[in-house]
Structures are given as C-alpha cells and as structure tokens.
Amino acid sequence: MHPKLIELEKQFNPSILTQVFTPLLARKKIELWVKRDDLIHPIISGNKWRKLKYILNHALILNAHTLVSMGGAYSNHCHALAFAGKQLNLTTKVFIRGEKPKDLNPTLKDILDWGMKLTFISRSEYKGLRYYKKHNELPCLKKGEYWLPEGGSTKLALHGVGEIIHEIGVEYDFLCVPCGTGTTLAGLVNSISGHSQVIGFSALKGANFLVDDVGIMIGKDKSKRVNWSIELDYHFGGFAKYNNDLLLFIEDFNKRHNIEIEPVYTGKMFYGLFDLIQQDYFKPRQKIVAIHTGGLQGNR
Ligand SMILES: *Cc1c(COP(=O)(O)O)cnc(C)c1O
C-alpha cells in the first residue's frame, strides 16, 4: 500500500455489525444483522470507499497527479472522490451528466468546495464515456491523469468490496446489498464462500442488464448463477424515485432501529428485504446480513 493511502485510512472507523429486531422477524424466526458501512467515515460513503481504496492506491503508485471520472449531479461516487482527492493532494476532475443547474445542489457545492473541477456534458456525450473502462483508456487524458469509470466500477473495486466479507464475524445464509452498477454485489459474490448467497436489490427500473453486467464482472457465465440473484421489482418507479409508502417505511425504520437509511439505495433494499421476509422467501432460523452501503449525503 502507498504510504499516502495508509495515512488516509487512519481517518476510517471500523464497520460494526448491529442486530435488529422487529415483530415480523420474531414471528418468522429470521435473524437480521446490519453491517454498518455507513459509519466508517463521516463523508466518504460506505461502499464508495470500499470501491475507491485500491483504485486510489493504484493511481498513487503510478504517480498520477489527477483523478478524472464521471457521474450524475447527486453522485455519491463523485462526492467521495472529491473528498478523497483533496485528502491525498490530488487534482480531481469529473464530467457531470446534464446541464449546469442554476442553483447547485449540496452534493455539487461540496465537491466544488473541495476543489473538484466540473464539466457539464450532454446525456449522449455522457453515454459515450461509459465505453472507457481502463485507467488509461479515455482519449483526452493527459500525462499523469488517471481515469475512473462511472461509479468506480473496476477489478480493483471488487477487491476492495471483498474485504467486507472478511470482516463479518457471524455465520449467515444471505447477504443483501443495494445495486446501482452492481459492482458492490459482484465484489461480494467474488469473495463469499460456503453455502451463503448474495441478493442484490436494484435501485434502477428495468435493470435486467445488471444480471449480464455482474456476470461479466465476476467472470462467470450467468447460467452459473448459483449463489447470487438480483431483485428487480423494488425500484419504486426508477432511480431516485420514491413514493409515500417508501418514505413511511424509512421513517419507521430510522425511529425503530436508530439507523438512518435513505430513499435511493438502502431504503429500497430494506423495504424489499422485509417484503421478501413477509412472503416467506426465507426459511425459519435463517440468518441475513444486510450491508448498509451509506449514501446519506444524498439525503440533503
Ligand atoms: C453507489 C451506491 C450503491 C450502488 O453501488 P454499485 O456498486 O454501483 O452497485 C449502493 N448504495 C449506496 C449508498 C451507494 O452510494
């Protein structure tokens, strides 16, 4: 590990496991634990750090002076990258999807404050950038610039996510995780062992492509999908869409467990998970660990 990365890692807290209790869980005899990656850092959101860690290390080892990436106007990835870049004394630049809004949202304000350079691009140009995956692949890169694809979805990201598995000190049958690009899910699937299975909950509508994308990331034919699956029906109308049902669920969850969740990712996962428990998807005495991937900055 690069010494600058070891230094940055000192800012992080351990990610604890919290058991939660509800009448439904008691009735169905299901044990549910939450892996609190939301608590590892006050600013760098849980799974964004897991994904960035070894990418940043690689960039530092290559002596890069600038990190270049892409994201939406509320991107947790860009937010985490801007902060990490500032801590590491690296220049950061991102392409943001869509027109520059008149009033900047809190995410964009933060990242500008941390010195990130923003370039607003059209949706079609943005789509074009998705083609470039490797750190040196983006055509306009200058010497010393390091490219991170959308959401930081690379092999190095999978390695960082895999560390979550080694930290879980209880036995479990299922791991649950919210999905955007599916990178976090793929990293978990790659590192999980034994009989345990991973269930992803898509935050996007019509996300059938995730099954192929995750299959490619884990380097296995999707027909060999034995220990993972993706729930596609808990998107609430699409990415960052929600309804009253979801908001009431989140409010109740926050109060009951004193664990904050948000409507884009973790709220949809927990809603879906409790729905599956209600429908007897799980057997009595099975144990579930749900990964709280953070993302609370987007709540503002
Ligand atoms: C980005 C994000 C995800 C999605 O992660 P992927 O690896 O893209 O699937 C899930 N939860 C939170 C809180 C996020 O910020």
Coordinates of C-alpha atoms and ligand atoms in Angstrom, one line a residue:
M1 CA 0.0 0.0 0.0
H2 CA 1.2 3.5 -0.8
P3 CA 2.1 5.5 2.4
K4 CA -0.4 8.3 1.5
L5 CA -3.2 5.7 1.4
I6 CA -2.2 4.2 4.7
E7 CA -2.3 7.7 6.1
L8 CA -5.8 8.3 4.7
E9 CA -7.1 5.0 6.0
K10 CA -6.4 6.3 9.6
Q11 CA -9.5 8.5 9.1
F12 CA -11.7 5.5 8.9
N13 CA -13.7 3.8 11.7
P14 CA -14.4 0.0 11.9
S15 CA -17.6 -1.1 10.3
I16 CA -19.7 -2.8 13.1
L17 CA -22.5 -5.4 12.9
T18 CA -25.8 -4.4 14.6
Q19 CA -28.6 -6.9 15.1
V20 CA -32.1 -5.5 14.5
F21 CA -35.4 -6.8 16.0
T22 CA -39.0 -6.4 14.8
P23 CA -42.2 -8.4 15.5
L24 CA -42.1 -9.7 11.9
L25 CA -38.5 -11.0 12.3
A26 CA -39.5 -12.7 15.6
R27 CA -42.6 -14.2 14.0
K28 CA -40.7 -15.6 11.0
K29 CA -37.8 -16.6 13.2
I30 CA -35.3 -14.7 11.0
E31 CA -32.1 -13.2 12.4
L32 CA -31.1 -9.9 10.7
W33 CA -27.8 -8.1 11.1
V34 CA -26.8 -4.8 9.6
K35 CA -23.2 -4.3 8.5
R36 CA -22.7 -0.6 9.3
D37 CA -20.5 0.6 6.4
D38 CA -22.5 3.9 6.8
L39 CA -20.4 4.5 10.0
I40 CA -16.9 4.1 8.5
H41 CA -16.4 7.7 7.6
P42 CA -18.3 11.0 8.2
I43 CA -18.0 12.0 4.5
I44 CA -16.8 9.1 2.3
S45 CA -19.9 7.0 1.8
G46 CA -19.5 3.3 2.8
N47 CA -19.3 1.3 -0.4
K48 CA -17.7 4.2 -2.3
W49 CA -14.7 3.9 -0.1
R50 CA -14.6 0.1 -0.5
K51 CA -14.6 0.6 -4.3
L52 CA -12.1 3.6 -4.3
K53 CA -9.5 2.2 -1.9
Y54 CA -7.4 0.1 -4.3
I55 CA -8.1 2.3 -7.2
L56 CA -6.6 5.3 -5.3
N57 CA -3.7 3.1 -4.3
H58 CA -3.1 2.2 -7.9
A59 CA -3.2 5.8 -9.0
L60 CA -0.7 6.8 -6.3
I61 CA 1.6 4.0 -7.3
L62 CA 1.5 5.2 -10.9
N63 CA 2.4 8.7 -9.6
A64 CA -0.8 10.2 -11.0
H65 CA -1.4 13.8 -10.1
T66 CA -5.0 14.0 -11.3
L67 CA -8.1 11.7 -11.0
V68 CA -10.7 12.0 -13.7
S69 CA -14.2 10.5 -13.5
M70 CA -17.9 10.9 -14.3
G71 CA -21.3 10.9 -12.5
G72 CA -24.7 12.4 -12.1
A73 CA -25.5 15.6 -10.3
Y74 CA -26.1 13.8 -7.0
S75 CA -23.3 11.2 -7.4
N76 CA -22.1 9.7 -4.2
H77 CA -19.1 8.4 -6.2
C78 CA -18.0 11.9 -7.3
H79 CA -18.6 13.2 -3.7
A80 CA -16.4 10.6 -2.2
L81 CA -13.7 11.0 -4.9
A82 CA -13.6 14.8 -4.5
F83 CA -13.0 14.4 -0.7
A84 CA -10.5 11.6 -1.1
G85 CA -8.6 13.5 -3.8
K86 CA -8.4 16.6 -1.6
Q87 CA -7.1 14.5 1.3
L88 CA -4.5 12.9 -1.0
N89 CA -3.4 16.2 -2.6
L90 CA -4.5 15.0 -6.0
T91 CA -6.4 17.2 -8.5
T92 CA -9.9 15.9 -9.3
K93 CA -12.0 16.4 -12.4
V94 CA -15.4 15.0 -13.3
F95 CA -17.8 15.0 -16.2
I96 CA -21.3 15.7 -14.8
R97 CA -24.4 14.5 -16.7
G98 CA -26.8 17.2 -18.0
E99 CA -26.8 21.0 -18.0
K100 CA -25.4 23.0 -15.2
P101 CA -28.2 23.8 -12.8
K102 CA -28.9 27.4 -11.8
D103 CA -28.7 26.5 -8.1
L104 CA -26.1 24.0 -7.2
N105 CA -27.3 21.1 -5.0
P106 CA -25.5 20.3 -1.8
T107 CA -23.5 17.5 -3.4
L108 CA -22.2 19.8 -6.2
K109 CA -21.5 22.6 -3.7
D110 CA -19.4 20.2 -1.5
I111 CA -17.4 18.9 -4.4
L112 CA -16.6 22.4 -5.7
D113 CA -15.6 23.4 -2.2
W114 CA -13.1 20.5 -2.2
G115 CA -11.6 21.8 -5.4
M116 CA -13.0 19.3 -7.9
K117 CA -13.3 20.7 -11.5
L118 CA -16.7 20.1 -13.1
T119 CA -17.6 19.8 -16.8
F120 CA -21.3 19.5 -17.6
I121 CA -21.9 17.4 -20.7
S122 CA -25.0 16.2 -22.6
R123 CA -26.6 12.9 -21.9
S124 CA -25.4 11.5 -25.2
E125 CA -21.8 12.6 -24.5
Y126 CA -22.1 11.1 -21.1
K127 CA -23.3 7.7 -22.5
G128 CA -20.2 7.8 -24.8
L129 CA -17.9 8.0 -21.8
R130 CA -19.3 4.7 -20.4
Y131 CA -17.3 3.0 -23.2
Y132 CA -14.0 3.7 -21.5
K133 CA -13.2 1.4 -18.6
K134 CA -9.4 1.2 -18.1
H135 CA -7.5 3.8 -16.2
N136 CA -5.6 5.0 -19.3
E137 CA -8.3 4.5 -21.9
L138 CA -10.1 7.8 -22.0
P139 CA -8.8 9.5 -25.3
C140 CA -8.4 13.1 -23.9
L141 CA -6.3 12.0 -20.9
K142 CA -3.0 13.9 -20.4
K143 CA 0.2 12.5 -18.8
G144 CA -0.4 11.9 -15.1
E145 CA -4.2 11.8 -15.3
Y146 CA -5.9 8.6 -14.1
W147 CA -9.4 7.7 -15.4
L148 CA -12.1 6.1 -13.2
P149 CA -15.2 4.8 -15.0
E150 CA -18.7 5.6 -13.7
G151 CA -19.2 4.5 -10.1
G152 CA -15.5 3.4 -10.0
S153 CA -16.5 0.0 -11.4
T154 CA -13.2 -1.8 -12.0
K155 CA -11.5 -5.0 -10.9
L156 CA -9.7 -3.1 -8.2
A157 CA -13.1 -2.0 -6.8
L158 CA -14.2 -5.7 -6.5
H159 CA -11.1 -6.4 -4.5
G160 CA -11.9 -3.6 -2.0
V161 CA -15.5 -4.7 -1.7
G162 CA -14.4 -8.2 -1.0
E163 CA -12.8 -7.0 2.3
I164 CA -16.4 -6.6 3.7
I165 CA -16.8 -10.4 3.7
H166 CA -13.7 -11.0 5.8
E167 CA -14.9 -8.6 8.4
I168 CA -18.2 -10.3 9.1
G169 CA -17.8 -12.3 12.3
V170 CA -21.2 -14.1 12.3
E171 CA -22.4 -17.1 10.3
Y172 CA -25.1 -16.1 7.7
D173 CA -27.2 -17.7 4.9
F174 CA -27.8 -14.5 2.9
L175 CA -26.0 -11.2 2.3
C176 CA -28.2 -8.3 1.0
V177 CA -26.9 -5.3 -0.8
P178 CA -28.4 -2.4 -2.9
C179 CA -27.4 -2.3 -6.6
G180 CA -26.6 0.7 -8.9
T181 CA -24.0 -0.6 -11.3
G182 CA -23.8 -4.0 -9.4
T183 CA -20.1 -3.6 -8.7
T184 CA -20.6 -3.9 -5.0
L185 CA -22.7 -7.1 -5.5
A186 CA -20.0 -8.5 -7.8
G187 CA -17.3 -7.9 -5.3
L188 CA -19.3 -9.7 -2.6
V189 CA -20.0 -12.6 -4.8
N190 CA -16.4 -12.9 -5.7
S191 CA -15.3 -13.2 -2.1
I192 CA -18.1 -15.1 -0.5
S193 CA -17.6 -18.7 0.4
G194 CA -19.5 -21.7 1.6
H195 CA -23.3 -22.0 1.2
S196 CA -24.1 -18.3 1.6
Q197 CA -25.9 -16.4 -1.1
V198 CA -25.9 -12.7 -2.1
I199 CA -29.1 -10.9 -3.0
G200 CA -28.9 -7.6 -4.8
F201 CA -31.8 -5.0 -4.8
S202 CA -31.8 -2.8 -7.9
A203 CA -32.3 0.9 -7.4
L204 CA -33.0 1.2 -11.1
K205 CA -36.0 0.3 -13.1
G206 CA -35.8 -2.3 -15.9
A207 CA -32.3 -3.3 -14.7
N208 CA -32.2 -6.7 -16.4
F209 CA -28.9 -5.7 -17.8
L210 CA -27.5 -5.9 -14.3
V211 CA -27.5 -9.7 -14.5
D212 CA -25.2 -9.7 -17.5
D213 CA -23.1 -6.9 -16.1
V214 CA -22.5 -8.6 -12.8
G215 CA -21.9 -11.9 -14.7
I216 CA -19.2 -10.2 -16.7
M217 CA -17.6 -8.6 -13.6
I218 CA -17.4 -11.9 -11.8
G219 CA -16.2 -13.6 -14.9
K220 CA -18.7 -16.3 -14.9
D221 CA -21.5 -17.4 -17.3
K222 CA -24.8 -16.2 -15.9
S223 CA -26.1 -19.7 -16.2
K224 CA -23.8 -20.5 -13.4
R225 CA -25.6 -18.0 -11.2
V226 CA -25.8 -20.3 -8.2
N227 CA -25.0 -18.1 -5.2
W228 CA -26.4 -14.8 -6.2
S229 CA -29.6 -13.1 -7.5
I230 CA -31.0 -9.7 -8.1
E231 CA -34.4 -8.4 -7.1
L232 CA -35.6 -6.1 -9.9
D233 CA -39.0 -5.1 -8.6
Y234 CA -38.2 -2.7 -5.7
H235 CA -37.2 0.3 -7.8
F236 CA -40.3 2.4 -6.9
G237 CA -40.5 3.8 -10.4
G238 CA -36.9 4.3 -11.2
F239 CA -33.6 5.6 -9.9
A240 CA -34.0 8.2 -7.1
K241 CA -37.8 7.9 -7.5
Y242 CA -39.9 7.1 -4.4
N243 CA -43.5 7.1 -3.1
N244 CA -45.1 7.7 0.2
D245 CA -45.0 4.0 1.1
L246 CA -41.2 4.0 0.9
L247 CA -40.9 7.3 2.8
L248 CA -43.1 6.0 5.6
F249 CA -41.1 2.7 5.7
I250 CA -37.8 4.7 6.0
E251 CA -39.2 6.9 8.8
D252 CA -40.3 3.9 10.7
F253 CA -37.0 2.1 10.2
N254 CA -35.0 5.2 11.3
K255 CA -37.1 5.5 14.5
R256 CA -37.3 1.9 15.4
H257 CA -33.7 0.9 14.9
N258 CA -31.9 4.3 15.2
I259 CA -30.2 3.5 11.9
E260 CA -30.6 6.2 9.2
I261 CA -31.4 4.9 5.7
E262 CA -32.2 6.9 2.5
P263 CA -34.7 6.5 -0.4
V264 CA -32.2 6.0 -3.2
Y265 CA -30.4 2.8 -2.3
T266 CA -30.6 1.5 1.3
G267 CA -34.3 2.3 1.8
K268 CA -35.3 0.3 -1.2
M269 CA -33.1 -2.6 -0.1
F270 CA -34.6 -2.8 3.4
Y271 CA -38.1 -2.3 2.0
G272 CA -37.6 -5.2 -0.4
L273 CA -35.9 -7.4 2.2
F274 CA -38.8 -7.0 4.7
D275 CA -41.2 -7.7 1.8
L276 CA -39.4 -10.9 1.0
I277 CA -39.4 -11.9 4.7
Q278 CA -43.1 -11.3 4.8
Q279 CA -43.6 -13.5 1.7
D280 CA -41.6 -16.4 3.3
Y281 CA -38.8 -16.2 0.9
F282 CA -36.5 -17.2 3.8
K283 CA -36.8 -20.3 6.0
P284 CA -37.2 -20.1 9.8
R285 CA -33.8 -19.8 11.6
Q286 CA -32.0 -18.4 8.5
K287 CA -29.6 -15.6 9.1
I288 CA -29.3 -12.5 7.0
V289 CA -26.6 -9.8 6.9
A290 CA -27.7 -6.6 5.1
I291 CA -24.9 -4.2 4.0
H292 CA -25.7 -0.6 4.8
T293 CA -23.8 1.0 1.9
G294 CA -24.0 4.6 3.3
G295 CA -25.1 7.3 0.8
L296 CA -26.7 9.5 3.5
Q297 CA -25.1 12.7 2.0
G298 CA -27.6 12.4 -0.9
N299 CA -30.4 12.7 1.7
R300 CA -30.0 16.5 2.0
Ligands
LIG1 C1 -23.3 3.9 -5.2 C2 -24.2 3.3 -4.2 C3 -24.7 2.0 -4.3 C4 -24.5 1.2 -5.6 O1 -23.3 0.6 -5.7 P1 -22.9 -0.2 -7.0 O2 -21.6 -0.8 -6.7 O3 -22.9 0.8 -8.1 O4 -24.0 -1.2 -7.3 C5 -25.4 1.4 -3.3 N1 -25.6 2.1 -2.1 C6 -25.1 3.4 -2.0 C7 -25.4 4.1 -0.7 C8 -24.4 4.0 -3.0 O5 -23.9 5.2 -2.8

